[in-house]
Coordinates of C-alpha atoms and ligand atoms in Angstrom, one line a residue:
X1 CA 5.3 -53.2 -20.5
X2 CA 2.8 -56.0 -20.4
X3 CA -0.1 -55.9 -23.3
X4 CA -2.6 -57.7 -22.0
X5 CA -2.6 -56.5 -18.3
X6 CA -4.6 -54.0 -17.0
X7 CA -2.3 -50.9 -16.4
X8 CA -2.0 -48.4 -14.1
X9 CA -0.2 -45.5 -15.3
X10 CA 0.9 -42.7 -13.6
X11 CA 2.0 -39.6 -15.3
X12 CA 4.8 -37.3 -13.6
X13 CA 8.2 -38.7 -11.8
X14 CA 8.2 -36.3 -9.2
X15 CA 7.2 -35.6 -5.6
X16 CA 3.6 -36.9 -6.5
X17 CA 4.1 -39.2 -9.0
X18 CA 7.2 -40.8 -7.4
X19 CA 4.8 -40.9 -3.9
X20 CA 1.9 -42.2 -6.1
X21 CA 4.0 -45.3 -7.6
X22 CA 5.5 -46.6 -4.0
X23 CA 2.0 -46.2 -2.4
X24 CA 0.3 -48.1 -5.0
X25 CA 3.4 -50.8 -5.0
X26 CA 3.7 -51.0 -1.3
X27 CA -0.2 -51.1 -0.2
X28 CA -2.1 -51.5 -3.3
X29 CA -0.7 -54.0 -4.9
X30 CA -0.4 -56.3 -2.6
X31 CA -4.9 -56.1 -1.9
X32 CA -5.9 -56.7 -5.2
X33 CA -6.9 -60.4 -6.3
X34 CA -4.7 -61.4 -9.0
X35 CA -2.2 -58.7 -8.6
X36 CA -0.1 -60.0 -11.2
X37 CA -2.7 -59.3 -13.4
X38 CA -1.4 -55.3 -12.9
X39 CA 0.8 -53.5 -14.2
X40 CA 2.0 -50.1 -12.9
X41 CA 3.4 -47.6 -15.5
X42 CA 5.4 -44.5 -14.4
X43 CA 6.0 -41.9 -17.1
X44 CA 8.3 -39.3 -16.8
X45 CA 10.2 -36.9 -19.4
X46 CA 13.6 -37.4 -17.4
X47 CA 15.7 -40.3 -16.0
X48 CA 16.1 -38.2 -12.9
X49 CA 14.0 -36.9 -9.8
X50 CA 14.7 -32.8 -9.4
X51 CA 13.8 -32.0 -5.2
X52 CA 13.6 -28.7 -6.3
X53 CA 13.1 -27.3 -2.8
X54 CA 16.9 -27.2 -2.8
X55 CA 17.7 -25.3 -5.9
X56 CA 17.8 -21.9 -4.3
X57 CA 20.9 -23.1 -2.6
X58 CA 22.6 -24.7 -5.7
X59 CA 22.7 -21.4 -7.4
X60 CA 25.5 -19.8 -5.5
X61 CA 26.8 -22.7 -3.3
X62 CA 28.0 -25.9 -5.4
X63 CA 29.8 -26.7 -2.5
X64 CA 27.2 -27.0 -0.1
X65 CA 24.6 -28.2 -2.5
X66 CA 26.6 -30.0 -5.7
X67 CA 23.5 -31.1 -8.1
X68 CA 24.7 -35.0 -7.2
X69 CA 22.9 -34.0 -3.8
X70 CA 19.4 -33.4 -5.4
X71 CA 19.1 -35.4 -8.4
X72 CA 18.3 -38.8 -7.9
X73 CA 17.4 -41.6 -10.7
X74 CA 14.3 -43.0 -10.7
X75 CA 15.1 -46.4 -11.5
X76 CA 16.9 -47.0 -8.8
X77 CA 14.4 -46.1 -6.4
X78 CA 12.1 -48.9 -7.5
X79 CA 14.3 -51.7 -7.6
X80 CA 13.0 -52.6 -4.1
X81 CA 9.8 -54.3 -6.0
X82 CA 9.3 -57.3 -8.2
X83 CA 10.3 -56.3 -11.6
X84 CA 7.2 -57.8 -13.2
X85 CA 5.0 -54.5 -11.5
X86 CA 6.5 -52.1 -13.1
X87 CA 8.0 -50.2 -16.0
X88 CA 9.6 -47.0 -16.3
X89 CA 8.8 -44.8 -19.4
X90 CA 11.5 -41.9 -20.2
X91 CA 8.7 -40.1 -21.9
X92 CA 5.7 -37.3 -22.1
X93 CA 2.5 -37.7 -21.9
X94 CA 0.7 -35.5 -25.2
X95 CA -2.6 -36.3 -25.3
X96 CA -5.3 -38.2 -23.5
X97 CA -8.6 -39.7 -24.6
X98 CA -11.2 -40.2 -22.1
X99 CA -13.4 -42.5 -24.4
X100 CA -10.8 -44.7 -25.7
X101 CA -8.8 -44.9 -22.0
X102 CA -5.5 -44.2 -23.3
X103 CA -2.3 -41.9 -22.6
X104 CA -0.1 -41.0 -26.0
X105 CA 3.3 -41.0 -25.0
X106 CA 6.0 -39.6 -27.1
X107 CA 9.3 -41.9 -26.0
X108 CA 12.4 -40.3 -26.2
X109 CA 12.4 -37.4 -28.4
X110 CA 10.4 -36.5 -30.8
X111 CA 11.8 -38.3 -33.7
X112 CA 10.5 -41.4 -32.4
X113 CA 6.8 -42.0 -32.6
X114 CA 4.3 -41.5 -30.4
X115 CA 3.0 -44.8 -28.3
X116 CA -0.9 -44.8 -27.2
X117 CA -1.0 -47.1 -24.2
X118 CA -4.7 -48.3 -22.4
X119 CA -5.3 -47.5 -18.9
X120 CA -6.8 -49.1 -16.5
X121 CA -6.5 -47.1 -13.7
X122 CA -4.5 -43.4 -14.2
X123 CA -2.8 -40.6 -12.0
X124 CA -1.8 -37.6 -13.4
X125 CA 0.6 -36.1 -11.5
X126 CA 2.5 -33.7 -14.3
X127 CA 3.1 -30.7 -12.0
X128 CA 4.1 -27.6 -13.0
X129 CA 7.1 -25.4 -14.2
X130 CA 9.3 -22.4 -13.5
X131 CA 9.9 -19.4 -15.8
X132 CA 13.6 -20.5 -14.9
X133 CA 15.3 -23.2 -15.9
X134 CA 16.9 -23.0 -13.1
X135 CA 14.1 -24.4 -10.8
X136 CA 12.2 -27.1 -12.4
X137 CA 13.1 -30.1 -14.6
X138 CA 12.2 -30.9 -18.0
X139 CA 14.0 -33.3 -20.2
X140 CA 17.2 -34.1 -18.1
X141 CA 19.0 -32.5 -15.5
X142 CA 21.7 -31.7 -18.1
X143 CA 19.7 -28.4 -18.8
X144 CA 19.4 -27.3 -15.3
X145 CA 23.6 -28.3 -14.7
X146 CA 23.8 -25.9 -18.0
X147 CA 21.6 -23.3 -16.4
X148 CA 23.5 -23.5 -12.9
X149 CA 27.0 -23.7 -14.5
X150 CA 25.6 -20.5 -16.4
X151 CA 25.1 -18.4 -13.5
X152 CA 27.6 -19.3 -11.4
X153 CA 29.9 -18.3 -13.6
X154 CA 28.1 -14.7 -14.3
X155 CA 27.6 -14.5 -10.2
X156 CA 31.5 -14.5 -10.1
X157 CA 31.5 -11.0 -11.9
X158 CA 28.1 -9.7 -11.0
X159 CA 27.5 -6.2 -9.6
X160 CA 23.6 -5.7 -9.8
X161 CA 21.1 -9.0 -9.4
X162 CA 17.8 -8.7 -9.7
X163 CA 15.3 -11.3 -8.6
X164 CA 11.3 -10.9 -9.4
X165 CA 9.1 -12.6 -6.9
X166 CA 8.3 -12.1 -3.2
X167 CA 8.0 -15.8 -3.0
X168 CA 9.2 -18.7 -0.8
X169 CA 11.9 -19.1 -3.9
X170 CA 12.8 -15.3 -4.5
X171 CA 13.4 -14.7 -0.9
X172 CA 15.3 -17.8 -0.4
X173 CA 17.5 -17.4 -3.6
X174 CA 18.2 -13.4 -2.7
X175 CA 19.1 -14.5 0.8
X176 CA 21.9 -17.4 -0.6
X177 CA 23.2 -15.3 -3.3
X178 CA 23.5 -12.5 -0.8
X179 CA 25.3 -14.3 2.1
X180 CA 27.3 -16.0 -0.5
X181 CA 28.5 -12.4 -2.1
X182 CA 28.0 -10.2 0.2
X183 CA 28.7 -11.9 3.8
X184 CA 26.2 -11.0 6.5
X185 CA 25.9 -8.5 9.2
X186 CA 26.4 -9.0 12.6
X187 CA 23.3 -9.4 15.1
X188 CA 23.1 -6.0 16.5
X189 CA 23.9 -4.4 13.1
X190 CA 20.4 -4.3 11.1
X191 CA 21.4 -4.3 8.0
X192 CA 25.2 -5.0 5.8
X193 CA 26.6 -1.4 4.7
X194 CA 28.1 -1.5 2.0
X195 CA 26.9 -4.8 0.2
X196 CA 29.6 -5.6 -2.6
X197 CA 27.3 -6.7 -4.8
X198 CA 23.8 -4.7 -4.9
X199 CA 21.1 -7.2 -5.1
X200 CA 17.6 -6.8 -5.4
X201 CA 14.2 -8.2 -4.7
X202 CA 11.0 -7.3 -6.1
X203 CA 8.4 -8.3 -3.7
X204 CA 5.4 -7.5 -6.7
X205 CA 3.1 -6.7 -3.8
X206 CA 2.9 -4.7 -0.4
X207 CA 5.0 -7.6 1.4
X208 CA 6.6 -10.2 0.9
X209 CA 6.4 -14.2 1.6
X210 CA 2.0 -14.2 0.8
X211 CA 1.8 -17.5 2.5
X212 CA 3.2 -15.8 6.4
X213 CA 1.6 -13.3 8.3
X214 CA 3.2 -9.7 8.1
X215 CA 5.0 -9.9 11.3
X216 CA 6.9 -12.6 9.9
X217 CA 7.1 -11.3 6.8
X218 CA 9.1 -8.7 7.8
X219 CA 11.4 -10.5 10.1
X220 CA 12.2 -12.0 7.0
X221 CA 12.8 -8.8 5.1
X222 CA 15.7 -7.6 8.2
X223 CA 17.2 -10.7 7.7
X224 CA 17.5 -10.0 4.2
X225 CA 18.9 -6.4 4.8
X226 CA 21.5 -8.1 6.6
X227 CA 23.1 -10.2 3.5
X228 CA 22.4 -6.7 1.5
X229 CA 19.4 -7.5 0.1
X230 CA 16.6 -4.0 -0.8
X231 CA 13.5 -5.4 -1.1
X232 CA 11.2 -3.1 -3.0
X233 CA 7.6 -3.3 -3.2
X234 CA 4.5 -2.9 -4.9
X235 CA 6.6 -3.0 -8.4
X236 CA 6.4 -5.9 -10.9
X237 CA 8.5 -7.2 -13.8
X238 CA 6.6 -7.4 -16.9
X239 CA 9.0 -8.1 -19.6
X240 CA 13.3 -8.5 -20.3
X241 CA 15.5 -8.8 -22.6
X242 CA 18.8 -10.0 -23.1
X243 CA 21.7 -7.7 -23.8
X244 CA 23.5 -9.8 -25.4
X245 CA 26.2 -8.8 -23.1
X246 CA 25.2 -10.6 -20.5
X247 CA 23.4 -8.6 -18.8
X248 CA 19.4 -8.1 -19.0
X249 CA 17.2 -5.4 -19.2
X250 CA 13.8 -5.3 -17.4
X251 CA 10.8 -3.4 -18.1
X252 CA 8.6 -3.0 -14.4
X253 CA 5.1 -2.4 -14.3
X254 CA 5.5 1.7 -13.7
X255 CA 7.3 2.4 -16.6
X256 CA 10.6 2.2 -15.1
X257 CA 13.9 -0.2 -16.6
X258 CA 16.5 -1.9 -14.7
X259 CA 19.9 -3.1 -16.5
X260 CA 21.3 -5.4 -14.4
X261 CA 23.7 -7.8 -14.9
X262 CA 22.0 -11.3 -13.6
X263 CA 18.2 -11.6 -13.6
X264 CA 16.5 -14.0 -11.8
X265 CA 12.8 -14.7 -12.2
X266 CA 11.0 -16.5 -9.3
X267 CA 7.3 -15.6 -10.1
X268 CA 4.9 -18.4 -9.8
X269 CA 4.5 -21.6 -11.6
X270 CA 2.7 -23.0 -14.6
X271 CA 0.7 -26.2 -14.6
X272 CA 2.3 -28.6 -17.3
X273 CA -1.5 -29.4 -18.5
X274 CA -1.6 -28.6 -22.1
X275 CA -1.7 -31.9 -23.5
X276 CA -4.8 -32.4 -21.8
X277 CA -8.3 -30.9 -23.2
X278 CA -9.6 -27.7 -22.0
X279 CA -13.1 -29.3 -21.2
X280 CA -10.5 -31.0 -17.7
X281 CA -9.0 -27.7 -17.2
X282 CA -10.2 -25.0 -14.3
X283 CA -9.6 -21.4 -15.3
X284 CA -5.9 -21.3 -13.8
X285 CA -4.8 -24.3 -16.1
X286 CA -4.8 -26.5 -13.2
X287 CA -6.9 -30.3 -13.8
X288 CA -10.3 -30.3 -12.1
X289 CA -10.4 -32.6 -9.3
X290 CA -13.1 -33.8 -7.2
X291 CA -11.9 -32.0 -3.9
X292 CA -12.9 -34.7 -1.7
X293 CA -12.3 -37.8 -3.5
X294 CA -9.2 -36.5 -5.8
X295 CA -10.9 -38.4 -9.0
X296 CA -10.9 -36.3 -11.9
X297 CA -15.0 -37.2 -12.3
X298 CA -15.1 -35.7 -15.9
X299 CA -12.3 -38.0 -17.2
X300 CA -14.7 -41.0 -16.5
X301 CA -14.2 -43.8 -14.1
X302 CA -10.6 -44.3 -12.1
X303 CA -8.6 -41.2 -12.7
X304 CA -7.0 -39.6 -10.2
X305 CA -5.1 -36.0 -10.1
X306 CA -2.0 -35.9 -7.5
X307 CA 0.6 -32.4 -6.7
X308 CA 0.8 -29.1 -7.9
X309 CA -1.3 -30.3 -11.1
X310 CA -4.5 -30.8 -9.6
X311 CA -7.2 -27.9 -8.5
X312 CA -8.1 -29.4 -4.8
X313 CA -4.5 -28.1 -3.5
X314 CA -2.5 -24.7 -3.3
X315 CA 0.5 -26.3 -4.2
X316 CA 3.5 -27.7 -1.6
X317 CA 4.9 -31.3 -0.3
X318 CA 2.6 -31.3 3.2
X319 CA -0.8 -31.2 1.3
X320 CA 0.6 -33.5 -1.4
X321 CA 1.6 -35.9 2.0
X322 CA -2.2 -35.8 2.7
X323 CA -3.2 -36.2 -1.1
X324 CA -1.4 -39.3 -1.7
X325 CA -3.5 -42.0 0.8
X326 CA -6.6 -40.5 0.2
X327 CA -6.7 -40.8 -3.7
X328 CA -5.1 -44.3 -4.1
X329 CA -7.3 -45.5 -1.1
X330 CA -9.5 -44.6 -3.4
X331 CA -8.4 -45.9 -6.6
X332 CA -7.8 -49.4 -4.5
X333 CA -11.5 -49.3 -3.6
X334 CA -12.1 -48.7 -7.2
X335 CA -10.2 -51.7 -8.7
X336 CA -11.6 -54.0 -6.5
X337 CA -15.2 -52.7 -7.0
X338 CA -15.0 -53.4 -10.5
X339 CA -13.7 -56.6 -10.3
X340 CA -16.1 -57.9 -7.6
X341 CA -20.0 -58.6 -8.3
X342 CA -20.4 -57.4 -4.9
X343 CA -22.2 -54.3 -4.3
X344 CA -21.0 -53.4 -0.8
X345 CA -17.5 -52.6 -2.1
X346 CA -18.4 -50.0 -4.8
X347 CA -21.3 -48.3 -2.0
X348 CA -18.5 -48.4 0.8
X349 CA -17.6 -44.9 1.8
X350 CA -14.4 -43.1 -0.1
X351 CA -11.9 -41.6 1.9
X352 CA -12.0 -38.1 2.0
X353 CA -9.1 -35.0 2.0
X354 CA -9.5 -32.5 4.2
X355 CA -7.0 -29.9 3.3
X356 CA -4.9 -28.1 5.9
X357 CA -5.1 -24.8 5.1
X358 CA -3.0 -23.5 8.5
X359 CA -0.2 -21.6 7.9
X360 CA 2.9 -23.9 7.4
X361 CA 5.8 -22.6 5.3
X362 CA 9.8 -22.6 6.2
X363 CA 12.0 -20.2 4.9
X364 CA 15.4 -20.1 5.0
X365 CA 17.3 -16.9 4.4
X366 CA 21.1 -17.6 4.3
X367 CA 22.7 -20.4 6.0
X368 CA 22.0 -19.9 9.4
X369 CA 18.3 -17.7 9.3
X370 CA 15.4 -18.2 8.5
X371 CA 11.1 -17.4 9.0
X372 CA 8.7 -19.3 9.2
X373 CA 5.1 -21.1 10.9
X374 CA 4.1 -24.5 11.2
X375 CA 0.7 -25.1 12.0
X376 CA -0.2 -22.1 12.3
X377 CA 2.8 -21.6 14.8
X378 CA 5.9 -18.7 14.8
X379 CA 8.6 -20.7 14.3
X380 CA 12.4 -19.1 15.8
X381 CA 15.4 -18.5 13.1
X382 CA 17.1 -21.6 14.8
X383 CA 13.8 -23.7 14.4
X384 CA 13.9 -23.0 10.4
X385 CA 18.2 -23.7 9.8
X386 CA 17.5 -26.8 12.0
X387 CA 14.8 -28.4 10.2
X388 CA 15.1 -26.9 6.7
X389 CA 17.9 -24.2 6.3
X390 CA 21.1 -27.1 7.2
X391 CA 19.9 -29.5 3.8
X392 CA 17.3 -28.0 2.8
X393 CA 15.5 -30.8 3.4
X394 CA 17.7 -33.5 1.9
X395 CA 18.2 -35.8 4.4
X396 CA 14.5 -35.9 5.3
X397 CA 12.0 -35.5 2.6
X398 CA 14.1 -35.7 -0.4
X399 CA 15.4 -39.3 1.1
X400 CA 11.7 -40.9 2.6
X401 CA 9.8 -39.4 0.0
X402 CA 12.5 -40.9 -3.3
X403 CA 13.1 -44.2 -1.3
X404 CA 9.1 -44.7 -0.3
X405 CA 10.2 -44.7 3.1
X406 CA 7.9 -42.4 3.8
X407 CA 5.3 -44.7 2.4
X408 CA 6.1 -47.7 4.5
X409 CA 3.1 -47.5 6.6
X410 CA -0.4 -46.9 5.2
X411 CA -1.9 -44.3 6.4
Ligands
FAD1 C1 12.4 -23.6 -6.1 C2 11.3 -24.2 -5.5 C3 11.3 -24.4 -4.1 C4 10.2 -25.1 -3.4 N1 10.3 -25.2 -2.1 C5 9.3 -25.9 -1.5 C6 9.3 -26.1 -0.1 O1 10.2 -25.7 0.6 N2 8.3 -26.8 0.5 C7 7.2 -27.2 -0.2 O2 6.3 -27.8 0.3 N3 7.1 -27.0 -1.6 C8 8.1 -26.3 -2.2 N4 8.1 -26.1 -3.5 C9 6.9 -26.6 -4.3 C10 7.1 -28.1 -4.6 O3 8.4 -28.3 -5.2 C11 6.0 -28.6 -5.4 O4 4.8 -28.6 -4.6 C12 6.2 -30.0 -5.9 O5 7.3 -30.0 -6.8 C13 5.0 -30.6 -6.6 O6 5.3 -31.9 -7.0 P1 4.5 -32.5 -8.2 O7 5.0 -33.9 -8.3 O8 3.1 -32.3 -8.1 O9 5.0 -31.7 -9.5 P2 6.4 -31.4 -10.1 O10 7.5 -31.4 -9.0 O11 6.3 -30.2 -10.9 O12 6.7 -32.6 -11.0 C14 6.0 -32.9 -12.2 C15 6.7 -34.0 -12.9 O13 5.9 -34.3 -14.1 C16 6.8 -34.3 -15.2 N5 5.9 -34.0 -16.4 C17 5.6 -32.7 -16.9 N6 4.8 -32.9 -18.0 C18 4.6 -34.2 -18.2 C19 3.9 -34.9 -19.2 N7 3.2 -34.4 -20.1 N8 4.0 -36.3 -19.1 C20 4.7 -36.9 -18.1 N9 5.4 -36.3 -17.1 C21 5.3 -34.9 -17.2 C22 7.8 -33.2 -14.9 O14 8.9 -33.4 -15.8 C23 8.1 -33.5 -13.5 O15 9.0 -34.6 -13.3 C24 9.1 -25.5 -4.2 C25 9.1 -25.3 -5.6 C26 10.1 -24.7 -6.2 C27 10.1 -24.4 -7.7

């Protein structure tokens, strides 16, 4: 990393952070006077990119969804651009001060000391975390291989799962595990007698899938029934413990204990924001972000919040798509306003984010169902395996979005 350049650093290696980086490489860059004078610095705690979106899969079909299909190293997805733009930090962000305008980063693990680096310009685009290790990234995709390896191997000689959360990512792991252990029913059958393996969801409210209207909601619930998946409602986890056998007993909110042999929890994420001061922080944990601008206007002049970190969004990959051009227009506006004695540049107009609060979620349950909306509309089973349930979205997002592809054009 260059010393006396003016960085740009931006924290998180992810679906924002990665998005972030090629945007600023491929449009802003290339705008500012003396762009060598730049230098873009992407932090991130592993070597590897986790498209998460595809873990329900992995975790009970390593055929159709090996982990060499969804990790992807972040190196290599930057080699497209001069050298001299760029570093890559293996590393975590721990503390940032506002008045000073610098990140400490603690390289490597924690034996090795902390770094503080200036910034010029910064993005924080840390994300959030699973309960599970079996959803979300931390230090290296060896955990989540470990956690995967883990379950498949207790999935083998399971006879009860349970899965908390009435989620996108409970009702798409309970409907892979259950077509991969139980089989499915036919069409006209509406629901698999018999299931081998008793599995079950615990929606934690009256329905489930918050994020679809109830209709859909339960078309998605019969298509569960017919991988022999119960869906129960209106019940919620509230602590386990490991048996030490194996298998896990969980405490629900009415009193009542399940022993069951795998539990899964898929209950809401955490925003990875507690290196950051409370004073930056809304009441969820998430950094407050100037909803039309996406600055972060209490952290002082060109910072920028991106993803599931930030408070303008409610999370997912199609508002982050609309995030991304919005807050580094932005931040290009910004760099060239301080550099220029012009006024006109600084008083131009920002560009502003609208969010797009219709109701767009795919779900696939199984391999060849699924429920969903786009825009608002009802999409058919066959519209959700063809655009989502095939890959889960590897060969489209995972691929533009890692590449930059889908940052060729600005937008
Ligand atoms: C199982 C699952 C399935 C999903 N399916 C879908 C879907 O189908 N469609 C959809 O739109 N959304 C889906 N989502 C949500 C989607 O994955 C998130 O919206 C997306 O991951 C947000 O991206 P992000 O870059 O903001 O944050 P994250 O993906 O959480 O990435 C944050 C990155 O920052 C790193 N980091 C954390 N702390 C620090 C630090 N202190 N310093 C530096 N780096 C740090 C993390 O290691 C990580 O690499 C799913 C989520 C899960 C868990």
């Amino acid at each position: 990393m260059a010393e006396k350049k003016k960085n740009i650093i931006v924290l998180g290696g992810s679906f924002a952070g990665l998005s972030a980086a090629h945007y600023f490489l491929k449009h802003v860059s290339p705008s500012l006077p003396d762009r060598l004078d730049y230098h873009l610095c992407i932090v991130n705690p592993s070597k590897d990119f986790m498209f998460r979106i595809a873990a329900p899969r992995a975790i009970s079909c390593p055929d159709l969804m090996p982990t060499s299909k969804f990790f992807f190293p972040i190196a290599d997805a930057f080699k497209q651009y001069d050298s001299q733009l760029y570093t890559i930090i293996q590393g975590k962000a721990t503390a940032l001060d506002t008045a000073a305008r610098a990140v400490t980063i603690q390289v490597g693990d924690s034996t090795v000391s902390n770094q503080q680096i200036p910034y010029h310009a910064l993005v924080i685009a840390t994300g959030s975390r699973t309960t599970s290790a079996l959803f979300s990234i931390d230090s290296g995709r060896q955990e989540v291989e470990a956690a995967l390896k883990d379950i498949r191997q207790r999935l083998q000689q399971a006879k009860t799962i349970l899965i908390a959360g009435g989620g996108p990512t409970g009702v798409e792991t309970a409907g892979e595990i259950g077509e991969s252990l139980n089989g499915k029913a036919c069409s006209f059958s509406p629901r698999l007698k018999n299931p081998k393996v008793q599995i079950t969801l615990l929606s934690g409210s009256n329905k489930i899938l918050p994020g679809l209207r109830s209709s859909i909601a339960d078309q998605a619930e019969s298509y569960l029934g017919k991988v022999g998946v119960e869906v129960i409602h209106n019940k919620r986890a509230v602590s386990s413990k490991d048996n030490g056998d194996g298998t896990t007993t969980v405490a629900l909110d009415n009193g009542e204990i399940i022993r069951s042999d795998i539990y899964i929890e898929a209950v809401g994420v955490k925003p990875n924001t507690e290196w950051l001061e409370g004073s930056l922080l809304n009441e969820t944990g998430h950094v407050k972000t100037n909803k039309a601008s996406l600055r972060v206007d209490d952290a002082g002049p060109r910072v920028y919040a991106l993803g599931d970190v930030a408070s303008y969004t409610r999370g997912g990959v199609m508002d982050m798509y609309d995030a991304v051009p919005v807050a580094l227009c932005n931040m290009k506006k910004d760099l060239i306003a301080v550099g220029s004695a012009s006024q006109s540049v600084a008083e131009s107009t920002d560009r502003v984010y609208t969010p797009n609060l219709a109701e767009n979620q795919l779900v696939p349950i199984g391999r060849s169902r699924g429920v969903g909306a786009f825009k608002g509309w009802w999409l058919s089973s066959f519209i959700v395996w063809f655009f989502k349930g095939r890959d889960y979205l590897i060969g489209t997002v995972a691929v533009e979005m890692y590449s930059g592809s889908k940052w060729g054009k600005a937008s």
